[in-house]
CSV table of C-alpha atoms in Angstrom, one decimal:
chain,number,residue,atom,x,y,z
E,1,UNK,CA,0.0,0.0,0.0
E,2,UNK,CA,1.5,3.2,-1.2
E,3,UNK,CA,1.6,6.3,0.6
E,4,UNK,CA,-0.7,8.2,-0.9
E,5,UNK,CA,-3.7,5.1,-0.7
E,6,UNK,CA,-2.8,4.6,2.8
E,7,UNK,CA,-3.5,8.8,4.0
E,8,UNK,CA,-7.0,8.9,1.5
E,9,UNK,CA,-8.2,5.3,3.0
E,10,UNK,CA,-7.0,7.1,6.3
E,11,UNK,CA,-8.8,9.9,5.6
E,12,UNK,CA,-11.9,8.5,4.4
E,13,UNK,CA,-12.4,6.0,6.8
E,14,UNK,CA,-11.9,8.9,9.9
E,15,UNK,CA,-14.8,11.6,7.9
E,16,UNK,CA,-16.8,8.5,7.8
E,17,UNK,CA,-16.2,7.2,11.4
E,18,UNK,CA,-17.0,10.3,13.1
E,19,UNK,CA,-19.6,10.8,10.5
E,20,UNK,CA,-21.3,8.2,12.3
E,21,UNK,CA,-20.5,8.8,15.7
E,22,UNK,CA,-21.2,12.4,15.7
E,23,UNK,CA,-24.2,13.0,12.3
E,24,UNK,CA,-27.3,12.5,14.1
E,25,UNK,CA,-26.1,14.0,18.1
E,26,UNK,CA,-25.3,17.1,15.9
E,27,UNK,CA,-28.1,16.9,13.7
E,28,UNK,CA,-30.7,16.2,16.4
E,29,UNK,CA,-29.2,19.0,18.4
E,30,UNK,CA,-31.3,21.9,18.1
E,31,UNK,CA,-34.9,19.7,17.3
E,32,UNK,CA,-36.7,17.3,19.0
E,33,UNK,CA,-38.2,13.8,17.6
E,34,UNK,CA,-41.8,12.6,17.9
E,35,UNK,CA,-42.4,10.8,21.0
E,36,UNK,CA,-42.6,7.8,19.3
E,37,UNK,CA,-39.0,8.3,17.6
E,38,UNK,CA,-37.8,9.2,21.0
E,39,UNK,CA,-39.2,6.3,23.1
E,40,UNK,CA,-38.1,4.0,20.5
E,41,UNK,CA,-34.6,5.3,20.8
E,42,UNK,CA,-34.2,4.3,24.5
E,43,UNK,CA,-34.0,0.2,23.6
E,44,UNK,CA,-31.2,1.3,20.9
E,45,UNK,CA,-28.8,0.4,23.8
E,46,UNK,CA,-30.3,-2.6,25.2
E,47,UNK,CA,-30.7,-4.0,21.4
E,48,UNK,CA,-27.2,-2.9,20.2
E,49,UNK,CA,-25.6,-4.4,23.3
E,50,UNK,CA,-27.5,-7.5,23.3
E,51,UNK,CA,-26.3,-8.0,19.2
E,52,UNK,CA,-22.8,-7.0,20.0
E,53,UNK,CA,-22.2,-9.0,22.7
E,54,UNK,CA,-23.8,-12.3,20.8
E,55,UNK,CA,-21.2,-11.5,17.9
E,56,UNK,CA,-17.9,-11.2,20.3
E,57,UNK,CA,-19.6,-14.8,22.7
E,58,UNK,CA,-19.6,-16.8,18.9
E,59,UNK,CA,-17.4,-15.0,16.7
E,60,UNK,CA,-18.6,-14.3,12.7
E,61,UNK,CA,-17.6,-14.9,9.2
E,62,UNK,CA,-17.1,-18.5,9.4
E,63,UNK,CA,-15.4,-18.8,12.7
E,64,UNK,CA,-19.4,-19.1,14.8
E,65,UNK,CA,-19.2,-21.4,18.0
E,66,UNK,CA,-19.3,-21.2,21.5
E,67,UNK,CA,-18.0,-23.7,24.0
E,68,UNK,CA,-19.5,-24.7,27.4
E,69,UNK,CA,-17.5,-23.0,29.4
E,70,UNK,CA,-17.9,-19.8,27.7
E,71,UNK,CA,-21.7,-19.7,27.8
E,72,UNK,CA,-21.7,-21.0,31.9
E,73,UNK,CA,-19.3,-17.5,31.8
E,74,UNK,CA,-21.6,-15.4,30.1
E,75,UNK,CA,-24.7,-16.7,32.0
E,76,UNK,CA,-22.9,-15.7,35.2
E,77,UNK,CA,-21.7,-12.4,34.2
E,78,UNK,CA,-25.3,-11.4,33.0
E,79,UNK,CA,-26.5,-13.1,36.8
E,80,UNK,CA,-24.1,-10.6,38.5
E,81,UNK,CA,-24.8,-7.4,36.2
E,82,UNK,CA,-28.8,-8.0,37.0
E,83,UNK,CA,-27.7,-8.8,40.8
E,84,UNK,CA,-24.8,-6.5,41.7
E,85,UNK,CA,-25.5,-3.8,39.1
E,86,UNK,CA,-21.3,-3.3,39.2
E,87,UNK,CA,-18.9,-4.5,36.2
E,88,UNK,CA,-16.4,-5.2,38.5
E,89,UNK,CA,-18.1,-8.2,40.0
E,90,UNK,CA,-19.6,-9.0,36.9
E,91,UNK,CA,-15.7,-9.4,35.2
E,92,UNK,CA,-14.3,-11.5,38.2
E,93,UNK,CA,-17.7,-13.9,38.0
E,94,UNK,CA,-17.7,-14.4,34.7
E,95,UNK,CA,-13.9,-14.9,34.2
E,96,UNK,CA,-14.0,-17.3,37.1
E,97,UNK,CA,-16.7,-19.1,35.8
E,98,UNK,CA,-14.5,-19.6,32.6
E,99,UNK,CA,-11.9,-20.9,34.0
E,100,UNK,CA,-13.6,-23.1,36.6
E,101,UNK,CA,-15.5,-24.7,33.9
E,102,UNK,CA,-13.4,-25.3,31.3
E,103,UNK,CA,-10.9,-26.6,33.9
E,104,UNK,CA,-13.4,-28.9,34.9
E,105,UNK,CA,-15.0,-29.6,31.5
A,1,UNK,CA,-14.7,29.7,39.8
A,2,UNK,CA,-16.6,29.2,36.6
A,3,UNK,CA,-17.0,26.0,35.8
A,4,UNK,CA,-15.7,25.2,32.4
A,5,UNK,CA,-14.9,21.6,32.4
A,6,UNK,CA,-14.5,21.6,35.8
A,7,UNK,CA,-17.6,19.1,37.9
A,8,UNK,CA,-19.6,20.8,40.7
A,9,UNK,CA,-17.4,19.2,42.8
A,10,UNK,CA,-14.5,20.5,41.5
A,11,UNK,CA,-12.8,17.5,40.2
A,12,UNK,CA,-11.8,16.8,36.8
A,13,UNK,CA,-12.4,13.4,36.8
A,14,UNK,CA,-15.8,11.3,37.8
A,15,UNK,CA,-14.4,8.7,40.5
A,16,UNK,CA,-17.3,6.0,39.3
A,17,UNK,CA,-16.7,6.7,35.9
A,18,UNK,CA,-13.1,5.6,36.8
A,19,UNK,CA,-14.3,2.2,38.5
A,20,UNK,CA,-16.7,1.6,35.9
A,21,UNK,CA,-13.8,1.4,33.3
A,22,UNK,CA,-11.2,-0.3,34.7
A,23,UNK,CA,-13.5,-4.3,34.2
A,24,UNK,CA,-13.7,-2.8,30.3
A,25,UNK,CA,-10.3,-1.8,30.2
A,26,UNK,CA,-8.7,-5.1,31.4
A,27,UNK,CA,-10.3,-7.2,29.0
A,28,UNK,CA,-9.1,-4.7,25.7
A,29,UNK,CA,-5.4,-4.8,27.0
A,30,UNK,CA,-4.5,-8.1,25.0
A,31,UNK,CA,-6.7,-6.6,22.2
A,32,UNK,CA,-4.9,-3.8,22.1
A,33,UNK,CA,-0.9,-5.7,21.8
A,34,UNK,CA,-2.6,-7.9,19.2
A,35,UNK,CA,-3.6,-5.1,17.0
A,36,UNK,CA,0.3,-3.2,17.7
A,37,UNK,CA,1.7,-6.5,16.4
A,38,UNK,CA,-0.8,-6.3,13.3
A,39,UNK,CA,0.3,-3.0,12.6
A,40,UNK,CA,4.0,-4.3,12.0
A,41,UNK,CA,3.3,-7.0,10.2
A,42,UNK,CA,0.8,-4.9,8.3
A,43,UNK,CA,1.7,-3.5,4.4
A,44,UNK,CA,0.1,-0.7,5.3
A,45,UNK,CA,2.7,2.0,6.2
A,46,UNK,CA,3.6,2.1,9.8
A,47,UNK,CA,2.7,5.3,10.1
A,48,UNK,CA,-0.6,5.3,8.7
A,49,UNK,CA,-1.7,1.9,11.1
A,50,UNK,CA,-0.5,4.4,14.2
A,51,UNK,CA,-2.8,6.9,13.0
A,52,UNK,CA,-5.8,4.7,12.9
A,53,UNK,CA,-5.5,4.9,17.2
A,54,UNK,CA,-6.1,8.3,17.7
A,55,UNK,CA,-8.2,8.6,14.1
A,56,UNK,CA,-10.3,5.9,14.0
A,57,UNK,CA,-9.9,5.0,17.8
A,58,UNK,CA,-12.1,1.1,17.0
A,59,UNK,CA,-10.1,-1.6,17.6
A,60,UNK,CA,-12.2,-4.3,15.5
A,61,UNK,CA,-12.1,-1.3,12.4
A,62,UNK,CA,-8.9,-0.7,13.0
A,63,UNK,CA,-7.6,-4.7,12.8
A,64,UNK,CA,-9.8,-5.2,9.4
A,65,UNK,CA,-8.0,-2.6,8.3
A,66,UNK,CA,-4.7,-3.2,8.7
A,67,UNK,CA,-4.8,-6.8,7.8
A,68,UNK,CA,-6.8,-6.5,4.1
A,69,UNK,CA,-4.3,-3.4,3.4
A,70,UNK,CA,-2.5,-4.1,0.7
A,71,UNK,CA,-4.0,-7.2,-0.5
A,72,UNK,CA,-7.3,-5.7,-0.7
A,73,UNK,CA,-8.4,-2.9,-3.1
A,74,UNK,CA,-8.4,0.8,-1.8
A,75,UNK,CA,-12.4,0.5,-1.8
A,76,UNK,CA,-12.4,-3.3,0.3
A,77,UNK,CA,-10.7,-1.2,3.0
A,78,UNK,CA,-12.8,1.4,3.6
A,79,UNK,CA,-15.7,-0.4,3.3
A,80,UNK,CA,-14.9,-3.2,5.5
A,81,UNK,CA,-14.1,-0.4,7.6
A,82,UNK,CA,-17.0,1.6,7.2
A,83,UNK,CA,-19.3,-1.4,7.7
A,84,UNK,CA,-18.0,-2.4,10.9
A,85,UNK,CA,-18.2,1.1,12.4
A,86,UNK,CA,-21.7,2.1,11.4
A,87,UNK,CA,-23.5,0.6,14.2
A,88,UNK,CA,-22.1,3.7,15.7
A,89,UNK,CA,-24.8,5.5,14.2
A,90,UNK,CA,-27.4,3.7,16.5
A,91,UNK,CA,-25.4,4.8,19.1
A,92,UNK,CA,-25.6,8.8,17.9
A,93,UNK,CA,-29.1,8.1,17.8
A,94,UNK,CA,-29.6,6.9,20.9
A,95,UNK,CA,-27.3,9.6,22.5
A,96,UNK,CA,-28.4,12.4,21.1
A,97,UNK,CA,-31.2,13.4,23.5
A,98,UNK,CA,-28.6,13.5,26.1
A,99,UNK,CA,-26.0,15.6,24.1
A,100,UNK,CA,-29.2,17.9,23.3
A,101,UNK,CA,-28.3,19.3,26.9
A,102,UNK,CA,-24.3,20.0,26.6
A,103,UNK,CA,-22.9,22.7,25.0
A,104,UNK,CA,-21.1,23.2,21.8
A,105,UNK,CA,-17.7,21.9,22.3
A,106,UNK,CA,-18.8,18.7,23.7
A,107,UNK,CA,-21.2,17.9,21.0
A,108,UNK,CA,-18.6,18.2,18.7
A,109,UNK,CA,-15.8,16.7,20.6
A,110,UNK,CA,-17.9,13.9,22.7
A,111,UNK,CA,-18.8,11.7,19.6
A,112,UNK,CA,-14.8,11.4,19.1
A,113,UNK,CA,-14.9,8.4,21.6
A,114,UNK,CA,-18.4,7.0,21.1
A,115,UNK,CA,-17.0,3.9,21.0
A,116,UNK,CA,-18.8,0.5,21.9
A,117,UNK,CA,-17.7,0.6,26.0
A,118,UNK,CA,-18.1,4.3,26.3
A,119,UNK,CA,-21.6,4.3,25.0
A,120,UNK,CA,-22.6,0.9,27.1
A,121,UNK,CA,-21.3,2.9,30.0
A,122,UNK,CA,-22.5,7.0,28.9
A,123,UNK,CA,-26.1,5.6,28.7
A,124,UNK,CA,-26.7,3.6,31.6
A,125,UNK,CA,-25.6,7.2,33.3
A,126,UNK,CA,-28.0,9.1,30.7
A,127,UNK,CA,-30.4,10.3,33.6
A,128,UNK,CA,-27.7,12.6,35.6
A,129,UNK,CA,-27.7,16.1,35.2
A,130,UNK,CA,-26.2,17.5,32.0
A,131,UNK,CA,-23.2,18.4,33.9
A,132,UNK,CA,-22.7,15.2,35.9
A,133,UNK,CA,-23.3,13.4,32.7
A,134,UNK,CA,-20.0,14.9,31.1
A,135,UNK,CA,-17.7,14.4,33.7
A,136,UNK,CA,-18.5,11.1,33.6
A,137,UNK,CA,-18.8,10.8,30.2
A,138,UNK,CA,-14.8,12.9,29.5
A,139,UNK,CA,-14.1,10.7,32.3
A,140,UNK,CA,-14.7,7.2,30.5
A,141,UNK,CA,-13.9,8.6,27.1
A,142,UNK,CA,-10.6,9.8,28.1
A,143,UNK,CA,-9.3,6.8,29.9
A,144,UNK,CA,-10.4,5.0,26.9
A,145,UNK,CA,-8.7,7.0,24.8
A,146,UNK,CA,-5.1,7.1,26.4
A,147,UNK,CA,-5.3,3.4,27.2
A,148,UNK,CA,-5.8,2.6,23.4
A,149,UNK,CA,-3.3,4.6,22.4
A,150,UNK,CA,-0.5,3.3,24.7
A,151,UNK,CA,-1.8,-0.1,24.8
A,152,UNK,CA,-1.3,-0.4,20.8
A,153,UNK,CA,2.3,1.2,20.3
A,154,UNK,CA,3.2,-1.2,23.2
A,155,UNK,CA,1.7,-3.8,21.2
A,156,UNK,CA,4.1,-3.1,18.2
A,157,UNK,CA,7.1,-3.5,20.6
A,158,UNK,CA,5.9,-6.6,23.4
A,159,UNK,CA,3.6,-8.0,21.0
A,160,UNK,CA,1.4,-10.7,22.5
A,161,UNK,CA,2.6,-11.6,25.8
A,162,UNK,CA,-0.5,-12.0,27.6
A,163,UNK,CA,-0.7,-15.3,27.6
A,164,UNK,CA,-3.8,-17.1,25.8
A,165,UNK,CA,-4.6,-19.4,28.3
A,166,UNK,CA,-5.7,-16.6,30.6
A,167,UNK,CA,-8.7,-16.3,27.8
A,168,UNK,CA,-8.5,-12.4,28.3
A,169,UNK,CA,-9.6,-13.0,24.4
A,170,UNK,CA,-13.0,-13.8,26.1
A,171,UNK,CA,-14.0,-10.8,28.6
A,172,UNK,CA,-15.4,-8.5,26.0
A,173,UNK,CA,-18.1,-10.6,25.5
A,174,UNK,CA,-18.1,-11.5,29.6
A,175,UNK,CA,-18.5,-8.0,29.9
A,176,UNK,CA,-21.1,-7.0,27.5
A,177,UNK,CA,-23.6,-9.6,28.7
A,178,UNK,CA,-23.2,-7.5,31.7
A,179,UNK,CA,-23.9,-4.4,30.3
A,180,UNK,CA,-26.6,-5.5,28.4
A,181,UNK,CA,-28.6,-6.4,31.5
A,182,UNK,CA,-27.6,-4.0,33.2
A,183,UNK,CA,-29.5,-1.3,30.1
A,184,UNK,CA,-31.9,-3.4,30.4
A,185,UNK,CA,-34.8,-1.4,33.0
A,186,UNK,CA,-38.1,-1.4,31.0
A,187,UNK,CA,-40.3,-4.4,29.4
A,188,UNK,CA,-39.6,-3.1,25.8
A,189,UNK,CA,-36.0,-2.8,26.9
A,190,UNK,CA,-35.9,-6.7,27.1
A,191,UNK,CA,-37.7,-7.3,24.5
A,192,UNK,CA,-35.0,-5.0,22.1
A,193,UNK,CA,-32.3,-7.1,23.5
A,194,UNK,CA,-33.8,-10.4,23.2
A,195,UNK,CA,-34.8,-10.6,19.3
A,196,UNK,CA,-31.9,-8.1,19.2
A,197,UNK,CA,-29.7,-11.0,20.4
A,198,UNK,CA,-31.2,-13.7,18.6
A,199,UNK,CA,-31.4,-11.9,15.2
A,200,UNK,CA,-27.6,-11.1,15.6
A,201,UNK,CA,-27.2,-14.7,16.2
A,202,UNK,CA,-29.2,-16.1,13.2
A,203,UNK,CA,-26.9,-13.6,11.2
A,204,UNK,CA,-23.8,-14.6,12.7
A,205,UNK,CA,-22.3,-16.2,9.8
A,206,UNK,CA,-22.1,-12.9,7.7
A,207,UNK,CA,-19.0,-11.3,7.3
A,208,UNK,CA,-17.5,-7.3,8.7
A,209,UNK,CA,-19.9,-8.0,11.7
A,210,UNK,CA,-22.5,-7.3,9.6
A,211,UNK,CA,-24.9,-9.7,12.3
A,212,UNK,CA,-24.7,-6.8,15.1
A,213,UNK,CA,-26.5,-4.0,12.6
A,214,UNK,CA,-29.2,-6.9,11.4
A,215,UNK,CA,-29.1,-7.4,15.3
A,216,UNK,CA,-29.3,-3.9,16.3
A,217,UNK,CA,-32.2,-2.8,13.5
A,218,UNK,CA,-34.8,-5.9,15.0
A,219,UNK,CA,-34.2,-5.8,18.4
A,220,UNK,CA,-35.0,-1.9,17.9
A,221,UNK,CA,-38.2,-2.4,15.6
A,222,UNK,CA,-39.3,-5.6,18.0
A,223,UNK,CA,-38.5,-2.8,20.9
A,224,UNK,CA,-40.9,-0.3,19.1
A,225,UNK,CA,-43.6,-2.7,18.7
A,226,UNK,CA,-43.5,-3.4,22.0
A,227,UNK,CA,-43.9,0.7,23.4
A,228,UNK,CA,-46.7,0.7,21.2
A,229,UNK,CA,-48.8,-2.7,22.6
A,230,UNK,CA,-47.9,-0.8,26.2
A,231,UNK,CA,-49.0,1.9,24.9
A,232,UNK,CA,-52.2,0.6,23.6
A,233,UNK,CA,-53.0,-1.4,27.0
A,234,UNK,CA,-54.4,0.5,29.3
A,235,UNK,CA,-57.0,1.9,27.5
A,236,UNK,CA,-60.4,1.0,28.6
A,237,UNK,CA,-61.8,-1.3,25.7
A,238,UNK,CA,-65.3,-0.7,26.0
């Protein structure tokens, strides 16, 4: 990859990153949304987290699986999140759970 | 004094913001050496793949990239790139009420480091007072920020020596089933995640991540319905 390819790909790919990150907080900025386009952006978060964190527990492309252990983690890391409401905990329970069941698996 | 950037309390920095980080942190670290060690092995220029940190700052974007550099076309790279970043629009959307509250500067600046943690974390703390919220929010972003951008160039010269068996590989995904409950506080909230999950999961297969936007868009229409049939319910049907 040349020079020159590698700053426009650089370039492009930053306008269009931030494009995305920052378009619609500063387009929204000065106007409000129906309520109906307002309430229905509150379970943005819940739904993007719950698809993101599907795709990093099985992986993508043609790499999809998930192991025992890993889902035992992941059950116990959601139980502390609801319980504990603190990511510490939830990190340490869900790492140990890894661990512990693959160990033992 | 006038408070610029400067909390009510006078602090710079938003101590839970700081303990909420540090579990998200952890599990980027060997991320972050994989994707130095990349970046030298990378035919992209070595300057260029450093920029991407600070640029880009999107560790999955920035690891499609530097890999398919060079024996992708110019157009492949920023695609691939572009695709894997645009569920960040979702999370524009999402924020902007919020950011409808803080001034100018932080508009412009905040959506630098909308990354995923910083938005998993920035929303679940969406309901403190504008000022509160950015403290914690320049709080998360900018340990985020600074992490990434040591953790890679250290990356380049240690290269992968946390060792695999730890499974540090796995605490991303630990850590946003987590956060996912944890944004999850209303009935349509769960239902958004749950077809948002499953949908993402049917679509796993596809490639650039593409799953997590098919994921994102049902779990938000499912979510929608949902506010609607509650809405609907209590009306007297006679």
């Amino acid at each position: 990859m040349s020079h020159s390819t590698a700053l426009l790909a650089l370039a492009v790919t930053f306008v269009g990153t931030y494009a995305f990150r920052g378009g619609l907080i500063l387009a929204l900025a000065e106007r409000h949304l129906p309520t109906s386009v307002e309430r229905a952006l509150r379970n943005v978060g819940p739904a993007v987290l719950a698809a993101l964190t599907v795709s990093l527990a099985v992986g993508g492309g043609d790499d999809v699986d998930l192991t025992f252990a890993e889902f035992a983690a992941l059950a116990a890391a959601a139980g502390v999140a609801w319980w504990r409401k603190n990511l510490v905990w939830t990190l340490i329970a869900g790492m140990t759970t890894l661990w512990i069941v693959a160990a033992i698996a | 004094m006038a408070d610029t950037m400067m909390g009510d309390d006078s602090t710079l920095l938003d101590r839970q913001a700081v303990v909420d980080s540090i579990p998200l942190i952890i599990p980027a670290i060997p991320f972050g050496f994989v994707l130095g060690l990349a970046m030298t092995e990378s035919q992209m220029p070595l300057w260029a793949a450093s920029l991407t940190s600070p640029l880009l700052f999107a560790g999955a974007a920035q690891l499609a990239m530097v890999t398919i550099a060079g024996t992708a076309s110019l157009w492949a790279v920023i695609s691939a790139v572009l695709v894997i970043n645009s569920r960040h629009v979702m999370y524009s959307a999402a924020m902007a009420p919020t950011f409808r509250a803080q001034p100018g500067w932080f508009r412009w600046l905040g959506p630098w480091v909308l990354i995923d943690q910083v938005f998993a974390l920035g929303s679940l703390q969406a309901a403190r007072p504008p000022e509160s919220f950015r403290r914690y929010y320049v709080t998360v972003g900018l340990m985020f920020f600074s992490f990434w951008n040591v953790a890679v160039p250290l990356g380049m010269v240690v290269g992968p020596i946390v060792p695999t068996g730890w499974r540090l590989d796995y605490a991303p995904a630990v850590m946003f089933a987590g956060l996912t409950l944890m944004a999850i506080n209303r009935v349509p909230a769960a239902v958004a995640a749950i077809v948002g999950g499953f949908a993402s999961l049917a679509a796993a297969g596809l490639r650039d991540r593409l799953g997590i936007i098919i994921g994102a868009v049902a779990g938000v229409v499912a979510g929608a319905i949902a506010e609607q049939a509650r809405a609907i319910e209590p009306e007297p049907t006679a």
